[in-house]
Amino acid sequence: MGRLFGTDGVRGVANADLTAELALGLSVAAAHVLAEAGTFAGHRPTAVVGRDPRASGEFLEAAVVAGLASAGVDVLRVGVLPTPAVAYLTGALGADLGVMLSASHNAMPDNGVKFFARGGHKLADELEDRIEAVYEEHRTGAPWQRPTGSGVGRVKSYEEGFDQYVAHLIAVLPNRLDGLKIVLDEAHGAAARVSPEAFSRAGAEVITIGAEPDGLNINDGCGSTHLDKLKAAVVDHGADLGIAHDGDADRCLAVDHTGADVDGDQILAVLALAMRERSVLRSDTVVATVMSNLGFKLAMEREGIQLVQTAVGDRYVLEEMKQHGFALGGEQSGHVIVLDHATTGDGTLTGLMLAARVCQSGRTLRELASVMDRLPQVLINVPDVDRTRVKTSAELAAAVSDAERELGETGRVLLRPSGTEPLVRVMVEAADIDQARSVAGRLADVVKSALG
């Protein structure tokens, strides 16, 4: 059996790859791994379970709840809430684990199961491996101690979670949003109720689109992966800015008053300067991945803010932040982590803090985002190659060195082997888009020749 856990939980087509049986079995295994310490300590373990609005989330939630309760875990069902809300409530309620059912920005037929450990933290690889091992033991017939009578878990709805999470968001804002008109695109997803409520309570005039989930329309032509409707709505309504989430609302992208998009790098830059001004940007450092635009790096250097870069994936950003106590990190895709107030990327919190900076500064988002210039970025996928030899090919190393000399200090090259496919991604940034395309095309040819 291949590894079930990917970069963000277990995902697949619901009822094909991700079945009720798999969800139930994983939940039993997770209960044994994540709640065992609580059981040994003599208290009944508790789990927080939430989901996004996908139709498949209804039967998968039932399977997860059944698995947890059958393993002796009491379950608090918080219903449709964002992933960061489930993470927050897991920590705030002192639960032994949290479970979120979502496939994030993926299309509706997909779904996923994501587990959180105590405190609302994402699982380390070794914990995921332990859960998989226990799941496989049970799947192949190994017996396990099944509680009976009063030992089985109890299940109840926890509707208070909505207000508790919104109150948390409002409490951590540095200032109110009075006077701002904001368009929110909720991707017909998990934040369709939470985000408008939070922005309204914070004082903003709110216009919503993509906020009518029916179980089938999540991410369908809307949200952070499809910004055109948000851009049009911001301009049509004369709004100060627009905020877009993905299906589980752990991402935030933005649109300024002219309809221009503001990506995760720009949002990080704006928040970094705001946090430094309030003396809460610890070590004057921000964490981002190697895929961040070179313009972001140059802007941070110019502003005297240190940039630490990690491998691609918000989990690696989070690990770096936790290890060294940094307060802000994120990805170009809009996963932004404000570690003092969240244990994972939180799209609603990010949007609120971005709007708060606009309101406090008296400047437009366009002005604030101009702190960095995005360099043109060209990405070419080269399929059917031996991705394992990217770092060992002398021919490829020579070609990369030649390309970097040609680009100079205002350009860069990045080769990323896929983690699962025979594929290498060639990324080139340069001040001149034609030069970036030319260099990327030549490197793609070398990759095909050297690794094909």
Short mmCIF file of C-alpha atoms in Angstrom, two decimals:
data_model
loop_
_atom_site.label_atom_id
_atom_site.label_comp_id
_atom_site.label_asym_id
_atom_site.label_seq_id
_atom_site.Cartn_x
_atom_site.Cartn_y
_atom_site.Cartn_z
CA MET A 1 0.00 0.00 0.00
CA GLY A 2 1.35 3.44 -0.95
CA ARG A 3 1.43 6.22 1.60
CA LEU A 4 -2.09 7.49 2.25
CA PHE A 5 -1.13 10.89 3.65
CA GLY A 6 -0.13 13.58 1.19
CA THR A 7 1.11 17.08 1.90
CA ASP A 8 -2.20 18.03 3.55
CA GLY A 9 -4.01 14.98 4.87
CA VAL A 10 -5.64 12.14 2.93
CA ARG A 11 -7.39 13.25 -0.27
CA GLY A 12 -9.11 11.66 -3.22
CA VAL A 13 -12.35 11.37 -5.14
CA ALA A 14 -15.06 10.90 -2.51
CA ASN A 15 -16.66 7.46 -2.51
CA ALA A 16 -14.04 6.18 -4.96
CA ASP A 17 -10.60 6.83 -3.46
CA LEU A 18 -11.82 8.27 -0.16
CA THR A 19 -14.54 5.87 0.97
CA ALA A 20 -16.62 5.76 4.13
CA GLU A 21 -14.72 2.63 5.14
CA LEU A 22 -11.36 4.39 4.77
CA ALA A 23 -12.56 7.46 6.68
CA LEU A 24 -13.89 5.29 9.50
CA GLY A 25 -10.74 3.19 9.70
CA LEU A 26 -8.44 6.21 9.67
CA SER A 27 -10.47 7.80 12.46
CA VAL A 28 -10.19 4.72 14.65
CA ALA A 29 -6.44 4.64 14.02
CA ALA A 30 -6.11 8.37 14.71
CA ALA A 31 -8.01 7.94 17.97
CA HIS A 32 -5.58 5.24 19.08
CA VAL A 33 -2.52 7.31 18.16
CA LEU A 34 -3.60 10.85 19.09
CA ALA A 35 -5.90 10.21 22.04
CA GLU A 36 -4.06 7.35 23.75
CA ALA A 37 -2.19 9.65 26.14
CA GLY A 38 -5.45 11.14 27.34
CA THR A 39 -6.97 7.69 27.82
CA PHE A 40 -4.03 6.53 29.90
CA ALA A 41 -4.27 9.69 31.99
CA GLY A 42 -7.77 8.68 33.05
CA HIS A 43 -9.97 11.18 31.21
CA ARG A 44 -12.30 10.62 28.29
CA PRO A 45 -10.64 11.80 25.10
CA THR A 46 -12.45 14.37 22.97
CA ALA A 47 -12.35 15.23 19.27
CA VAL A 48 -13.58 18.27 17.35
CA VAL A 49 -14.99 17.39 13.91
CA GLY A 50 -15.82 19.93 11.18
CA ARG A 51 -16.27 19.94 7.42
CA ASP A 52 -16.72 22.12 4.37
CA PRO A 53 -20.09 22.11 2.52
CA ARG A 54 -19.31 19.38 -0.05
CA ALA A 55 -22.16 16.89 -0.39
CA SER A 56 -19.74 14.02 0.26
CA GLY A 57 -18.79 15.62 3.57
CA GLU A 58 -22.13 14.52 4.98
CA PHE A 59 -21.50 10.78 4.71
CA LEU A 60 -17.78 11.12 5.41
CA GLU A 61 -18.51 13.06 8.59
CA ALA A 62 -20.84 10.26 9.69
CA ALA A 63 -18.07 7.72 9.08
CA VAL A 64 -15.46 9.76 10.98
CA VAL A 65 -17.78 10.33 13.92
CA ALA A 66 -18.67 6.62 14.02
CA GLY A 67 -15.01 5.64 13.99
CA LEU A 68 -14.05 8.02 16.76
CA ALA A 69 -17.00 7.14 18.99
CA SER A 70 -16.42 3.42 18.48
CA ALA A 71 -12.88 3.95 19.78
CA GLY A 72 -14.17 5.63 22.93
CA VAL A 73 -13.70 9.26 21.89
CA ASP A 74 -16.35 11.88 22.68
CA VAL A 75 -17.11 13.95 19.58
CA LEU A 76 -18.02 17.62 19.27
CA ARG A 77 -19.54 18.20 15.83
CA VAL A 78 -19.00 21.85 14.88
CA GLY A 79 -20.58 21.51 11.43
CA VAL A 80 -19.51 23.58 8.43
CA LEU A 81 -16.57 25.74 9.52
CA PRO A 82 -13.19 26.65 8.00
CA THR A 83 -10.16 24.43 8.57
CA PRO A 84 -8.47 27.08 10.78
CA ALA A 85 -11.64 27.24 12.91
CA VAL A 86 -11.42 23.51 13.60
CA ALA A 87 -7.73 23.91 14.44
CA TYR A 88 -8.49 26.84 16.77
CA LEU A 89 -11.36 25.06 18.53
CA THR A 90 -9.27 21.91 18.98
CA GLY A 91 -6.80 23.98 20.97
CA ALA A 92 -9.28 26.29 22.71
CA LEU A 93 -11.46 23.40 23.94
CA GLY A 94 -8.51 21.27 25.07
CA ALA A 95 -9.49 18.47 22.70
CA ASP A 96 -7.18 15.53 22.11
CA LEU A 97 -7.53 15.77 18.34
CA GLY A 98 -9.37 17.57 15.58
CA VAL A 99 -10.66 16.31 12.23
CA MET A 100 -11.49 18.44 9.18
CA LEU A 101 -13.22 17.06 6.11
CA SER A 102 -12.24 19.12 3.08
CA ALA A 103 -10.30 19.03 -0.17
CA SER A 104 -9.51 22.75 0.07
CA HIS A 105 -9.36 24.34 -3.40
CA ASN A 106 -9.99 21.06 -5.25
CA ALA A 107 -13.12 20.53 -7.32
CA MET A 108 -16.31 19.27 -5.69
CA PRO A 109 -15.96 15.50 -6.39
CA ASP A 110 -12.81 15.39 -4.24
CA ASN A 111 -12.74 15.38 -0.47
CA GLY A 112 -10.16 14.86 2.24
CA VAL A 113 -9.53 14.01 5.88
CA LYS A 114 -7.11 16.17 7.84
CA PHE A 115 -6.16 15.50 11.47
CA PHE A 116 -4.94 17.94 14.10
CA ALA A 117 -3.09 16.99 17.28
CA ARG A 118 -3.63 18.57 20.71
CA GLY A 119 -3.40 22.32 20.54
CA GLY A 120 -4.71 22.35 16.96
CA HIS A 121 -1.37 21.60 15.32
CA LYS A 122 -0.80 19.78 12.04
CA LEU A 123 0.66 16.30 12.36
CA ALA A 124 4.34 15.57 11.98
CA ASP A 125 5.26 12.90 9.44
CA GLU A 126 5.98 10.37 12.17
CA LEU A 127 2.46 10.72 13.61
CA GLU A 128 0.92 10.28 10.17
CA ASP A 129 3.08 7.18 9.69
CA ARG A 130 1.89 5.77 13.03
CA ILE A 131 -1.75 6.35 12.09
CA GLU A 132 -1.21 4.61 8.76
CA ALA A 133 0.49 1.68 10.48
CA VAL A 134 -2.36 1.24 12.97
CA TYR A 135 -4.93 1.58 10.18
CA GLU A 136 -3.15 -1.12 8.16
CA GLU A 137 -3.02 -3.44 11.18
CA HIS A 138 -6.76 -3.09 11.71
CA ARG A 139 -7.49 -3.42 7.98
CA THR A 140 -5.68 -6.75 7.84
CA GLY A 141 -7.57 -8.14 10.80
CA ALA A 142 -5.54 -7.27 13.91
CA PRO A 143 -7.97 -7.11 16.89
CA TRP A 144 -8.30 -3.96 18.95
CA GLN A 145 -9.90 -3.22 22.30
CA ARG A 146 -13.44 -2.08 21.53
CA PRO A 147 -15.12 -0.20 24.38
CA THR A 148 -18.67 -1.20 25.30
CA GLY A 149 -21.42 0.19 27.48
CA SER A 150 -20.50 3.55 28.97
CA GLY A 151 -17.05 3.30 27.38
CA VAL A 152 -18.23 4.21 23.88
CA GLY A 153 -17.85 7.80 22.80
CA ARG A 154 -20.74 10.25 22.97
CA VAL A 155 -21.59 12.62 20.13
CA LYS A 156 -23.08 16.08 20.35
CA SER A 157 -23.32 19.22 18.24
CA TYR A 158 -21.22 22.18 19.32
CA GLU A 159 -22.96 25.12 17.66
CA GLU A 160 -21.15 27.56 19.98
CA GLY A 161 -18.04 26.99 17.91
CA PHE A 162 -19.17 29.51 15.27
CA ASP A 163 -19.44 32.45 17.68
CA GLN A 164 -16.38 31.35 19.62
CA TYR A 165 -14.22 31.41 16.50
CA VAL A 166 -15.60 34.72 15.21
CA ALA A 167 -15.06 36.32 18.63
CA HIS A 168 -11.45 35.11 18.54
CA LEU A 169 -10.90 36.72 15.13
CA ILE A 170 -12.30 40.05 16.25
CA ALA A 171 -10.34 40.00 19.52
CA VAL A 172 -6.94 39.74 17.81
CA LEU A 173 -7.48 42.54 15.28
CA PRO A 174 -5.18 45.54 15.90
CA ASN A 175 -7.93 48.00 14.90
CA ARG A 176 -11.48 48.11 13.55
CA LEU A 177 -12.50 48.34 9.89
CA ASP A 178 -15.03 51.17 10.12
CA GLY A 179 -15.44 53.02 6.84
CA LEU A 180 -14.18 50.24 4.57
CA LYS A 181 -16.33 48.67 1.85
CA ILE A 182 -15.14 45.12 1.17
CA VAL A 183 -16.26 42.43 -1.28
CA LEU A 184 -15.83 38.87 -0.01
CA ASP A 185 -15.73 35.85 -2.33
CA GLU A 186 -16.37 32.79 -0.18
CA ALA A 187 -15.93 30.16 -2.93
CA HIS A 188 -19.31 28.68 -1.86
CA GLY A 189 -17.19 27.09 0.84
CA ALA A 190 -16.64 26.71 4.54
CA ALA A 191 -16.35 30.44 5.31
CA ALA A 192 -19.66 31.44 3.69
CA ARG A 193 -21.11 32.38 7.11
CA VAL A 194 -17.99 33.01 9.20
CA SER A 195 -16.15 35.52 7.04
CA PRO A 196 -19.04 37.95 6.35
CA GLU A 197 -19.96 37.82 10.04
CA ALA A 198 -16.42 38.58 11.16
CA PHE A 199 -15.88 41.46 8.73
CA SER A 200 -19.28 42.95 9.60
CA ARG A 201 -18.65 42.74 13.35
CA ALA A 202 -15.28 44.43 12.76
CA GLY A 203 -17.09 47.41 11.26
CA ALA A 204 -16.74 46.93 7.49
CA GLU A 205 -19.52 47.31 4.93
CA VAL A 206 -19.63 43.84 3.40
CA ILE A 207 -20.75 42.66 -0.03
CA THR A 208 -20.61 38.90 -0.58
CA ILE A 209 -20.34 36.73 -3.66
CA GLY A 210 -19.88 32.96 -3.76
CA ALA A 211 -21.62 32.67 -0.39
CA GLU A 212 -24.48 30.31 -1.25
CA PRO A 213 -23.06 26.78 -0.90
CA ASP A 214 -25.35 23.98 -2.00
CA GLY A 215 -22.92 21.09 -1.58
CA LEU A 216 -22.12 20.96 -5.30
CA ASN A 217 -20.84 24.44 -6.23
CA ILE A 218 -17.76 24.76 -4.00
CA ASN A 219 -14.82 26.41 -5.86
CA ASP A 220 -16.90 26.40 -9.06
CA GLY A 221 -15.61 29.41 -10.98
CA CYS A 222 -15.14 31.43 -7.81
CA GLY A 223 -12.86 31.86 -4.82
CA SER A 224 -9.10 32.22 -4.65
CA THR A 225 -8.49 30.11 -7.77
CA HIS A 226 -10.88 32.18 -9.94
CA LEU A 227 -10.55 35.90 -9.20
CA ASP A 228 -12.36 37.40 -12.22
CA LYS A 229 -15.77 37.64 -10.53
CA LEU A 230 -14.24 39.28 -7.47
CA LYS A 231 -12.32 41.78 -9.58
CA ALA A 232 -15.49 42.78 -11.41
CA ALA A 233 -17.52 43.04 -8.18
CA VAL A 234 -14.92 45.26 -6.48
CA VAL A 235 -14.93 47.70 -9.39
CA ASP A 236 -18.74 47.60 -9.86
CA HIS A 237 -19.41 48.32 -6.17
CA GLY A 238 -16.64 50.91 -5.81
CA ALA A 239 -15.20 48.83 -2.95
CA ASP A 240 -11.93 49.54 -1.21
CA LEU A 241 -10.73 45.97 -1.68
CA GLY A 242 -11.82 42.38 -2.20
CA ILE A 243 -10.91 39.20 -0.34
CA ALA A 244 -11.07 35.69 -1.82
CA HIS A 245 -10.95 32.40 0.07
CA ASP A 246 -10.70 28.80 -1.09
CA GLY A 247 -13.08 26.00 -0.15
CA ASP A 248 -11.83 25.50 3.40
CA ALA A 249 -10.75 29.13 3.90
CA ASP A 250 -7.15 28.52 4.90
CA ARG A 251 -6.09 30.79 2.01
CA CYS A 252 -6.56 34.47 1.28
CA LEU A 253 -5.88 36.35 -1.93
CA ALA A 254 -6.93 39.95 -2.47
CA VAL A 255 -7.98 42.50 -5.09
CA ASP A 256 -7.29 46.22 -4.82
CA HIS A 257 -9.82 48.97 -5.62
CA THR A 258 -8.79 49.01 -9.30
CA GLY A 259 -9.45 45.28 -9.72
CA ALA A 260 -5.78 44.28 -9.73
CA ASP A 261 -4.94 41.08 -7.88
CA VAL A 262 -2.75 41.04 -4.77
CA ASP A 263 -1.07 37.67 -4.23
CA GLY A 264 0.25 35.93 -1.13
CA ASP A 265 3.73 37.43 -1.47
CA GLN A 266 2.32 40.96 -1.54
CA ILE A 267 0.02 40.23 1.39
CA LEU A 268 3.00 38.92 3.37
CA ALA A 269 4.96 42.06 2.54
CA VAL A 270 2.14 44.35 3.69
CA LEU A 271 1.59 42.40 6.92
CA ALA A 272 5.33 42.18 7.66
CA LEU A 273 5.70 45.95 7.58
CA ALA A 274 2.53 46.43 9.64
CA MET A 275 3.66 43.92 12.27
CA ARG A 276 7.13 45.43 12.48
CA GLU A 277 5.54 48.83 13.02
CA ARG A 278 3.63 47.35 15.98
CA SER A 279 6.81 45.59 17.25
CA VAL A 280 5.24 42.12 16.90
CA LEU A 281 7.34 40.84 13.98
CA ARG A 282 9.74 38.80 16.06
CA SER A 283 13.38 39.04 14.98
CA ASP A 284 12.16 41.25 12.10
CA THR A 285 11.86 38.03 10.12
CA VAL A 286 9.28 36.58 7.74
CA VAL A 287 9.24 32.96 6.50
CA ALA A 288 8.31 32.01 2.92
CA THR A 289 8.98 29.19 0.47
CA VAL A 290 11.49 29.04 -2.35
CA MET A 291 8.60 29.68 -4.77
CA SER A 292 8.09 33.22 -3.48
CA ASN A 293 8.67 35.82 -6.14
CA LEU A 294 12.16 37.31 -6.27
CA GLY A 295 10.50 40.71 -6.02
CA PHE A 296 9.35 39.78 -2.52
CA LYS A 297 12.89 38.91 -1.46
CA LEU A 298 14.27 42.14 -2.89
CA ALA A 299 11.55 44.18 -1.15
CA MET A 300 12.23 42.59 2.23
CA GLU A 301 15.96 43.24 1.85
CA ARG A 302 15.28 46.87 0.98
CA GLU A 303 13.00 47.26 4.02
CA GLY A 304 15.48 45.63 6.41
CA ILE A 305 13.39 42.53 7.04
CA GLN A 306 15.10 39.15 7.04
CA LEU A 307 13.62 36.45 4.79
CA VAL A 308 13.96 32.76 5.67
CA GLN A 309 12.97 30.39 2.86
CA THR A 310 11.78 26.79 3.12
CA ALA A 311 10.71 23.97 0.83
CA VAL A 312 7.33 24.38 -0.86
CA GLY A 313 4.39 23.68 1.45
CA ASP A 314 2.84 25.59 4.32
CA ARG A 315 3.74 22.76 6.71
CA TYR A 316 7.44 23.51 6.15
CA VAL A 317 6.83 27.20 6.70
CA LEU A 318 5.05 26.39 9.94
CA GLU A 319 7.82 24.05 11.12
CA GLU A 320 10.42 26.79 10.58
CA MET A 321 8.28 29.33 12.41
CA LYS A 322 7.67 27.07 15.40
CA GLN A 323 11.31 26.00 15.64
CA HIS A 324 12.67 29.55 15.73
CA GLY A 325 9.74 31.48 17.19
CA PHE A 326 8.97 33.57 14.10
CA ALA A 327 5.58 35.29 13.98
CA LEU A 328 4.73 35.53 10.26
CA GLY A 329 5.08 33.22 7.30
CA GLY A 330 3.27 32.01 4.22
CA GLU A 331 3.13 31.14 0.56
CA GLN A 332 2.48 32.93 -2.70
CA SER A 333 -0.75 30.91 -2.98
CA GLY A 334 -2.24 32.79 -0.03
CA HIS A 335 -1.53 30.45 2.88
CA VAL A 336 -0.52 33.00 5.53
CA ILE A 337 0.26 32.01 9.11
CA VAL A 338 0.17 34.53 11.94
CA LEU A 339 1.51 32.24 14.63
CA ASP A 340 0.54 34.36 17.62
CA HIS A 341 -3.12 33.90 16.71
CA ALA A 342 -3.38 30.72 14.61
CA THR A 343 -1.73 27.32 14.31
CA THR A 344 -2.33 27.07 10.57
CA GLY A 345 -3.04 29.28 7.58
CA ASP A 346 -6.21 31.27 8.23
CA GLY A 347 -7.77 33.06 5.26
CA THR A 348 -10.32 35.01 7.25
CA LEU A 349 -7.77 36.21 9.80
CA THR A 350 -5.36 37.18 7.01
CA GLY A 351 -8.06 39.14 5.19
CA LEU A 352 -9.08 40.91 8.37
CA MET A 353 -5.50 41.90 9.19
CA LEU A 354 -4.90 43.11 5.63
CA ALA A 355 -8.05 45.23 5.76
CA ALA A 356 -7.04 46.53 9.20
CA ARG A 357 -3.74 47.75 7.72
CA VAL A 358 -5.60 49.55 4.92
CA CYS A 359 -7.91 51.21 7.45
CA GLN A 360 -5.18 52.14 9.94
CA SER A 361 -2.74 53.50 7.34
CA GLY A 362 -5.26 55.53 5.36
CA ARG A 363 -3.60 54.20 2.20
CA THR A 364 -5.14 52.09 -0.54
CA LEU A 365 -4.26 48.43 -0.84
CA ARG A 366 -2.72 49.27 -4.21
CA GLU A 367 -0.32 51.70 -2.52
CA LEU A 368 0.52 49.27 0.26
CA ALA A 369 1.13 46.36 -2.12
CA SER A 370 3.47 48.49 -4.23
CA VAL A 371 6.16 47.89 -1.60
CA MET A 372 7.20 45.03 -3.89
CA ASP A 373 7.37 44.65 -7.65
CA ARG A 374 6.43 41.20 -8.87
CA LEU A 375 8.98 40.01 -11.39
CA PRO A 376 7.62 38.05 -14.37
CA GLN A 377 7.62 34.35 -13.56
CA VAL A 378 7.60 31.60 -16.19
CA LEU A 379 6.85 27.99 -15.20
CA ILE A 380 7.27 25.03 -17.56
CA ASN A 381 6.46 21.43 -16.60
CA VAL A 382 8.75 18.88 -18.24
CA PRO A 383 7.07 15.44 -18.13
CA ASP A 384 8.42 11.92 -18.59
CA VAL A 385 11.86 12.53 -17.08
CA ASP A 386 13.82 10.99 -14.21
CA ARG A 387 13.10 13.58 -11.52
CA THR A 388 15.45 11.81 -9.05
CA ARG A 389 18.54 13.00 -11.00
CA VAL A 390 17.82 16.73 -10.88
CA LYS A 391 20.51 17.36 -8.26
CA THR A 392 23.11 14.97 -9.67
CA SER A 393 23.13 15.78 -13.39
CA ALA A 394 26.31 17.65 -14.32
CA GLU A 395 24.79 18.74 -17.64
CA LEU A 396 21.82 20.28 -15.86
CA ALA A 397 24.01 21.97 -13.23
CA ALA A 398 26.09 23.62 -15.96
CA ALA A 399 22.97 24.83 -17.77
CA VAL A 400 21.55 26.32 -14.57
CA SER A 401 24.83 28.12 -13.83
CA ASP A 402 24.87 29.60 -17.34
CA ALA A 403 21.25 30.74 -16.96
CA GLU A 404 21.91 32.37 -13.58
CA ARG A 405 24.90 34.27 -14.98
CA GLU A 406 22.74 35.49 -17.86
CA LEU A 407 19.94 36.65 -15.54
CA GLY A 408 22.22 38.37 -13.02
CA GLU A 409 20.95 39.69 -9.69
CA THR A 410 17.47 40.54 -10.99
CA GLY A 411 16.57 37.00 -11.99
CA ARG A 412 16.69 33.45 -10.72
CA VAL A 413 16.19 29.81 -11.70
CA LEU A 414 14.45 27.08 -9.72
CA LEU A 415 14.11 23.42 -10.70
CA ARG A 416 11.58 21.43 -8.67
CA PRO A 417 11.11 17.68 -9.11
CA SER A 418 7.56 16.53 -8.54
CA GLY A 419 7.02 14.50 -5.41
CA THR A 420 4.79 11.93 -7.11
CA GLU A 421 5.11 12.15 -10.91
CA PRO A 422 7.95 11.76 -13.44
CA LEU A 423 7.95 15.51 -13.81
CA VAL A 424 10.34 18.43 -13.30
CA ARG A 425 9.13 22.03 -12.98
CA VAL A 426 11.34 24.72 -14.47
CA MET A 427 10.72 28.17 -12.99
CA VAL A 428 12.51 31.29 -14.22
CA GLU A 429 12.07 34.88 -13.00
CA ALA A 430 13.50 37.94 -14.70
CA ALA A 431 12.78 41.63 -15.01
CA ASP A 432 12.11 41.04 -18.72
CA ILE A 433 9.35 38.52 -19.51
CA ASP A 434 10.80 37.66 -22.92
CA GLN A 435 14.15 36.85 -21.33
CA ALA A 436 12.40 34.70 -18.72
CA ARG A 437 10.55 32.77 -21.43
CA SER A 438 13.71 32.29 -23.47
CA VAL A 439 15.77 31.02 -20.53
CA ALA A 440 12.96 28.76 -19.30
CA GLY A 441 12.51 27.23 -22.75
CA ARG A 442 16.20 26.47 -23.10
CA LEU A 443 16.38 24.95 -19.62
CA ALA A 444 13.33 22.80 -20.30
CA ASP A 445 15.08 21.42 -23.37
CA VAL A 446 18.17 20.60 -21.29
CA VAL A 447 16.05 18.89 -18.62
CA LYS A 448 14.40 16.75 -21.31
CA SER A 449 17.75 15.89 -22.84
CA ALA A 450 19.63 15.22 -19.61
CA LEU A 451 16.92 13.41 -17.65
CA GLY A 452 14.71 11.93 -20.37
#
